[in-house]
Short mmCIF file of C-alpha atoms in Angstrom, two decimals:
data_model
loop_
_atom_site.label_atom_id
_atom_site.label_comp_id
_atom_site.label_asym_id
_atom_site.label_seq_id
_atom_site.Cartn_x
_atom_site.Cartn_y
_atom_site.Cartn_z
CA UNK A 26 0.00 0.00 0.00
CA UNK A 27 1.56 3.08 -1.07
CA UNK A 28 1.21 6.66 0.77
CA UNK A 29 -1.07 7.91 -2.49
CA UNK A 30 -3.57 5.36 -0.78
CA UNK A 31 -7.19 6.95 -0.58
CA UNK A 32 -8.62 6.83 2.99
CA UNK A 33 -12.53 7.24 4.12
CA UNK A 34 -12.66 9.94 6.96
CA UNK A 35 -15.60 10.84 9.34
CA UNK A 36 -15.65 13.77 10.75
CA UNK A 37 -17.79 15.40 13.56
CA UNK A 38 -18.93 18.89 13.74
CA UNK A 39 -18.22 19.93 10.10
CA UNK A 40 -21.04 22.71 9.59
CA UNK A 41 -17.90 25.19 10.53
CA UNK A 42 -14.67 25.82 12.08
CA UNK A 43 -11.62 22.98 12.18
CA UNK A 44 -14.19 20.22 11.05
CA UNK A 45 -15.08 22.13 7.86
CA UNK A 46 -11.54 22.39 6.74
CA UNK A 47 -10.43 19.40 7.87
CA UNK A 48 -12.97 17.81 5.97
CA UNK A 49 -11.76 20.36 2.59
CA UNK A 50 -8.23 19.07 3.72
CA UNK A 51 -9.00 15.65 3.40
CA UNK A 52 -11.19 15.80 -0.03
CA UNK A 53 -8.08 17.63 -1.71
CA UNK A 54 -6.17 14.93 -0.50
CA UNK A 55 -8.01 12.77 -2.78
CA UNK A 56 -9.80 10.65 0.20
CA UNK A 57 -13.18 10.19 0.96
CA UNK A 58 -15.30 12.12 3.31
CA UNK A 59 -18.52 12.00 5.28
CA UNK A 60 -18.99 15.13 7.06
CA UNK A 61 -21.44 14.95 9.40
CA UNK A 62 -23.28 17.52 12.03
CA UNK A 63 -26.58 17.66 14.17
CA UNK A 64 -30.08 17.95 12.35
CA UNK A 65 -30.10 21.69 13.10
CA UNK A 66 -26.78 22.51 11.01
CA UNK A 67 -26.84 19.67 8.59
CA UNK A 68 -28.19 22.89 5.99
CA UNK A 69 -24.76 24.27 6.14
CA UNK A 70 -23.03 21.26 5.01
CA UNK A 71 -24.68 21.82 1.05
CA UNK A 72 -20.82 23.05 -0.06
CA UNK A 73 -19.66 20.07 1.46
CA UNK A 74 -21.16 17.95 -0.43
CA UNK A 75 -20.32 19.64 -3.60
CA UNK A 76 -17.17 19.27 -2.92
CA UNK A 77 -17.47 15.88 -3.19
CA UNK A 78 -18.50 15.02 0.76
CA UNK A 79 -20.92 12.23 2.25
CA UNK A 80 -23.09 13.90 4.42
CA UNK A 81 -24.90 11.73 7.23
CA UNK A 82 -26.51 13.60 10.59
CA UNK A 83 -24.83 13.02 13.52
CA UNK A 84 -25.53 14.34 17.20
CA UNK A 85 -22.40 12.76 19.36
CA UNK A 86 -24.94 13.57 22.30
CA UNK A 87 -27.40 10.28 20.52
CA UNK A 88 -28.03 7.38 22.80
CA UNK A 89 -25.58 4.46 22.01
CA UNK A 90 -27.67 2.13 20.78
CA UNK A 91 -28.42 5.24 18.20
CA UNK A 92 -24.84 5.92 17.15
CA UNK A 93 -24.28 2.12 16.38
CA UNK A 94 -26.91 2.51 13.97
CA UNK A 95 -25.75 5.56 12.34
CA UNK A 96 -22.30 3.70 12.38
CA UNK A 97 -23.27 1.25 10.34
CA UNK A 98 -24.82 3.51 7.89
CA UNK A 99 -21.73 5.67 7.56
CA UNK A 100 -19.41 2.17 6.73
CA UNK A 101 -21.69 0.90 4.49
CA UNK A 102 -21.35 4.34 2.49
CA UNK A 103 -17.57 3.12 1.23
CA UNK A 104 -17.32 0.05 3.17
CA UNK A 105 -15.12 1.14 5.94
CA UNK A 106 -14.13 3.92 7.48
CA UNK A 107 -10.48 4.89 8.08
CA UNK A 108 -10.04 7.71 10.14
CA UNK A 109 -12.96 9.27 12.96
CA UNK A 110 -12.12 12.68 13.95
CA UNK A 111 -13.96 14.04 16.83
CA UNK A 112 -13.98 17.54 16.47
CA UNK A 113 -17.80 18.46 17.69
CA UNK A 114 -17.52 20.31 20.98
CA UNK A 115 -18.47 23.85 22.37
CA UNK A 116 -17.29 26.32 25.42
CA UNK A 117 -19.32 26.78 28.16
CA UNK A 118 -17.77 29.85 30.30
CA UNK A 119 -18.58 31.11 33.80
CA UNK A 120 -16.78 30.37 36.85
CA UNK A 121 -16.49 26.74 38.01
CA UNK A 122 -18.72 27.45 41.10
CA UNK A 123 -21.66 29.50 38.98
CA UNK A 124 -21.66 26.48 36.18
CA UNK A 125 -24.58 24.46 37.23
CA UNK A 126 -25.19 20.30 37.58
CA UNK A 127 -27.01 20.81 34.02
CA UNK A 128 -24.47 22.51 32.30
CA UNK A 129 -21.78 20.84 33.45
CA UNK A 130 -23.10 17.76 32.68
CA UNK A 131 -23.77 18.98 28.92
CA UNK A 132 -20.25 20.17 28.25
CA UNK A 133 -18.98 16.78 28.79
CA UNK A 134 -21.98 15.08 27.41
CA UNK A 135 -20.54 16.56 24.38
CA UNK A 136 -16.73 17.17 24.47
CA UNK A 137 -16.17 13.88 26.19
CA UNK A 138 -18.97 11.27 26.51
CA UNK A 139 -20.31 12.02 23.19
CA UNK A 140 -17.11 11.51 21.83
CA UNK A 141 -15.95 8.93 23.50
CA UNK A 142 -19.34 7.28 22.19
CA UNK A 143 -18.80 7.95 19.18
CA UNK A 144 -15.33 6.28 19.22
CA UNK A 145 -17.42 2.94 20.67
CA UNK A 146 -19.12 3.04 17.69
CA UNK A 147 -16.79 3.05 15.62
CA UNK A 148 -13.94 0.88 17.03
CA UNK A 149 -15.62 -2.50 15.94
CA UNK A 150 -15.70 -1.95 12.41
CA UNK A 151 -11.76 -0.71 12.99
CA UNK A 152 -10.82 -4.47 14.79
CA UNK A 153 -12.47 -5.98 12.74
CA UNK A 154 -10.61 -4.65 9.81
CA UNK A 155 -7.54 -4.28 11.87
CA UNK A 156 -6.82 -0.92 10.67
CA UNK A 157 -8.05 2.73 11.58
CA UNK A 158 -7.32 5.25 13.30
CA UNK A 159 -9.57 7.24 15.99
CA UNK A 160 -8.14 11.33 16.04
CA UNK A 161 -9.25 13.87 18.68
CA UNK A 162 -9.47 16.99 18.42
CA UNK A 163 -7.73 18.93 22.08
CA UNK A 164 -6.51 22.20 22.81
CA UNK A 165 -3.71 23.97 24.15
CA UNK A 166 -6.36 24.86 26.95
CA UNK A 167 -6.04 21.21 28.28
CA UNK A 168 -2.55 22.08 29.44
CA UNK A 169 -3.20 24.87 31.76
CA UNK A 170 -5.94 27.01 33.67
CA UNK A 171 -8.01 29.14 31.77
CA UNK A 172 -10.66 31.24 34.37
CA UNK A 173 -14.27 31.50 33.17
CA UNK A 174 -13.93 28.45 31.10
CA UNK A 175 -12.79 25.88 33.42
CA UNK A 176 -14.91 23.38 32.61
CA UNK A 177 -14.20 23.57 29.24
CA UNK A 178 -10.34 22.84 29.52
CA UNK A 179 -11.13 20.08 31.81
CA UNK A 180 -12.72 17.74 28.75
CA UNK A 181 -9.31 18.80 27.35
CA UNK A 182 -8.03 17.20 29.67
CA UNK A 183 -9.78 14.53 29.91
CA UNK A 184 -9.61 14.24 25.99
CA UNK A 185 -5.99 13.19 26.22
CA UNK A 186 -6.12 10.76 28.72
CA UNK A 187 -8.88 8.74 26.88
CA UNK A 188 -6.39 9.24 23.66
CA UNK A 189 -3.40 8.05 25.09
CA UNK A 190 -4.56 4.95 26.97
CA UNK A 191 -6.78 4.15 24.14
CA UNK A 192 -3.39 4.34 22.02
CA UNK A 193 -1.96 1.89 24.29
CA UNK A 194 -5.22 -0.54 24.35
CA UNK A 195 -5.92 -0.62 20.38
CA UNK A 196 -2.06 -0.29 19.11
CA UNK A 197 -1.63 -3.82 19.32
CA UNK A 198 -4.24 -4.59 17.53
CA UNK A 199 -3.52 -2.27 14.63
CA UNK A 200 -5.17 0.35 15.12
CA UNK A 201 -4.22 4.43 16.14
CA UNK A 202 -5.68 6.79 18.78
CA UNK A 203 -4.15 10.07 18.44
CA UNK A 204 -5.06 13.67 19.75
CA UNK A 205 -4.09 16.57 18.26
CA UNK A 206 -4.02 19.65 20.61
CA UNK A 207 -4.26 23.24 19.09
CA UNK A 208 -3.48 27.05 20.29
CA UNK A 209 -4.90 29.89 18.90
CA UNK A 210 -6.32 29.81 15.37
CA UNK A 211 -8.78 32.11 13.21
CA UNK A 212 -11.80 29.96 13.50
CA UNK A 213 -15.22 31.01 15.02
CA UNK A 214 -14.90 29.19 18.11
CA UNK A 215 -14.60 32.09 20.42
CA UNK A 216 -17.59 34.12 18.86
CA UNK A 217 -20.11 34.45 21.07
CA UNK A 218 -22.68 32.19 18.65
CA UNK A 219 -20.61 29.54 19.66
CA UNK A 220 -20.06 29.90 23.21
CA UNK A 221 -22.56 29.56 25.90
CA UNK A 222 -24.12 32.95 26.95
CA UNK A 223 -22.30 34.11 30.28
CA UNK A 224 -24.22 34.55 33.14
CA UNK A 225 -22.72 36.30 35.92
CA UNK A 226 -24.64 34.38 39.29
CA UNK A 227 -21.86 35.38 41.67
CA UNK A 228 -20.98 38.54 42.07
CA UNK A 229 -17.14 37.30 44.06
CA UNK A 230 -16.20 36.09 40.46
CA UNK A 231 -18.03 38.85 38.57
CA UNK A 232 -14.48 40.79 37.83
CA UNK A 233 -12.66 37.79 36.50
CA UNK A 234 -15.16 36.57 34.39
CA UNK A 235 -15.92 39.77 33.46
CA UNK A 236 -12.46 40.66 31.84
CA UNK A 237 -12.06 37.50 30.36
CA UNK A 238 -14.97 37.55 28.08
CA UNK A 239 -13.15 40.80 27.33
CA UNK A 240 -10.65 39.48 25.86
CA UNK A 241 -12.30 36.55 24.39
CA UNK A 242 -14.37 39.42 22.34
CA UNK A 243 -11.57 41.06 21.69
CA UNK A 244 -9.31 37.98 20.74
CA UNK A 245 -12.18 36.73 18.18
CA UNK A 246 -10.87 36.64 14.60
CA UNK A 247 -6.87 37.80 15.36
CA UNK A 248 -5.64 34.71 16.97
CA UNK A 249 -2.63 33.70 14.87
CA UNK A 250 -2.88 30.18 13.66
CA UNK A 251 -4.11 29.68 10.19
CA UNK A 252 -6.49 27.01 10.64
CA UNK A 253 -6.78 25.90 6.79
CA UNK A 254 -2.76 25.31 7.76
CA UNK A 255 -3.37 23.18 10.80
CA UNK A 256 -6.20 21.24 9.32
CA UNK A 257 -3.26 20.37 6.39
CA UNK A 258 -1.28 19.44 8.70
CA UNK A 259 -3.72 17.20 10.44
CA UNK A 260 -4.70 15.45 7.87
CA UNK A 261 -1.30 14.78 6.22
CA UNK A 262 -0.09 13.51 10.25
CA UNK A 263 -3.11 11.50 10.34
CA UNK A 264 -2.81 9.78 6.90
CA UNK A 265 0.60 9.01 7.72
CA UNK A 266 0.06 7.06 10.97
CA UNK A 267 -2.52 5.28 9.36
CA UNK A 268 -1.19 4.18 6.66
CA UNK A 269 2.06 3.20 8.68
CA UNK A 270 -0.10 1.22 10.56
CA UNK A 271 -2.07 -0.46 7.47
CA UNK A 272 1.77 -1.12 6.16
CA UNK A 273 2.79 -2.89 9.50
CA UNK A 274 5.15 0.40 10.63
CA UNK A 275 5.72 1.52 14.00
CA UNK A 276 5.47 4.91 15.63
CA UNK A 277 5.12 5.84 19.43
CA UNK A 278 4.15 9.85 18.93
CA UNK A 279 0.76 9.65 20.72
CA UNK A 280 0.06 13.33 20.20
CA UNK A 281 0.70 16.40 18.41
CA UNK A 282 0.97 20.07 19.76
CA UNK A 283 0.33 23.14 17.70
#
């Protein structure tokens, strides 16, 4: 199997952001993609799929039982599927103390129990096949403390513990885990569509908050990182490792900082 090989990618959380040009990435590549995204942004994936993208609806929050099902849709599409990149996830912001039960349980139901899901549902066809590779998409965020978004580092966190020992668990049988953790980039991801409102409910932590949001205004749009760049380089890092793997090679990078 040569390196021009053509792989089949799915990718969560493609109506915008890293998942969009990840999945433009991977179609200039030459592979196969199905970009997929919950029922109320699966209108914004039309381009996608005239670039040449499978698109399949997708809510990482689904029961399990449901994202078996769409799992075995999505392989059937091309008969396999390659490389999963879980990319859907959101910030919820507000001090650790004012974030309540609910909302704390939805910001990992998504960054971390959906994906992690997800991953489930995939990982049979991948042993089965011996071959695959599961990517996750982290942050520079799960390296250090960042007020008013705690919770939100803390799937980061999280993230890259699941990806390493899952390395460890599937490399023998063939198969990748890898997380790839990014800085600062020019996506939308800090835009206050895509954020959680903030609610100040305490006023000891209203000042903190306060100025962070500040900045996270203010930061919006001029954080340096190309993100067409990094999703390049993501894919071509990805493809690599899995191929390697499909070719019998060995490599013990488990992740990849930008």
């Amino acid at each position: 199997m040569s390196s021009a090989t053509s792989l089949v990618w799915l990718i969560t959380g493609t109506s915008s952001g890293v998942g969009r040009d990840l999945t433009l990435a991977a179609l200039q590549r030459g592979d196969k993609v199905i970009a997929t995204a919950r029922a109320r942004s699966i209108g914004q994936l039309s381009q996608l799929r005239e670039r040449g993208a499978d698109v399949l609806e997708l809510d990482v929050t689904s029961p399990i039982n449901k994202l078996h099902e769409i799992a075995k849709q999505a392989v059937a599409i091309h008969g396999r599927v390659d490389v999963l990149v879980n990319n859907a996830g959101y910030v919820l912001v507000g001090a650790i103390e004012e974030n309540t039960p609910q909302e704390t349980y939805d910001q990992f139901n998504t960054n971390v129990f959906g994906a992690l899901n997800v991953a489930r549902a995939f990982l049979p066809y991948m042993r089965q096949r011996k071959s695959g590779s599961v990517v996750w998409i982290g942050s520079l965020g799960g390296w250090m403390s960042v007020p008013d978004a705690g919770l939100y580092i803390s799937t980061k966190f999280a993230l890259r513990g699941l990806s390493e020992t899952l390395d460890d668990e599937i490399t023998p049988l063939g198969l990748r885990s890898i997380i790839f953790e990014l800085g600062f980039f020019r996506t939308e991801f800090l835009a206050a569509s895509n954020r959680s409102p903030y609610i100040s409910r305490i006023e000891d932590y209203k000042e903190l908050t306060a100025a962070v949001e500040e900045q996270f205004v203010a930061y919006n749009g001029k954080q340096p990182g190309d993100p067409k760049k990094a999703a390049e380089i993501i894919v071509d890092l990805a493809s690599k490792k899995t191929i390697e793997r499909l070719e019998g090679w060995e490599d013990v990078s488990k992740s990849t900082d930008f």
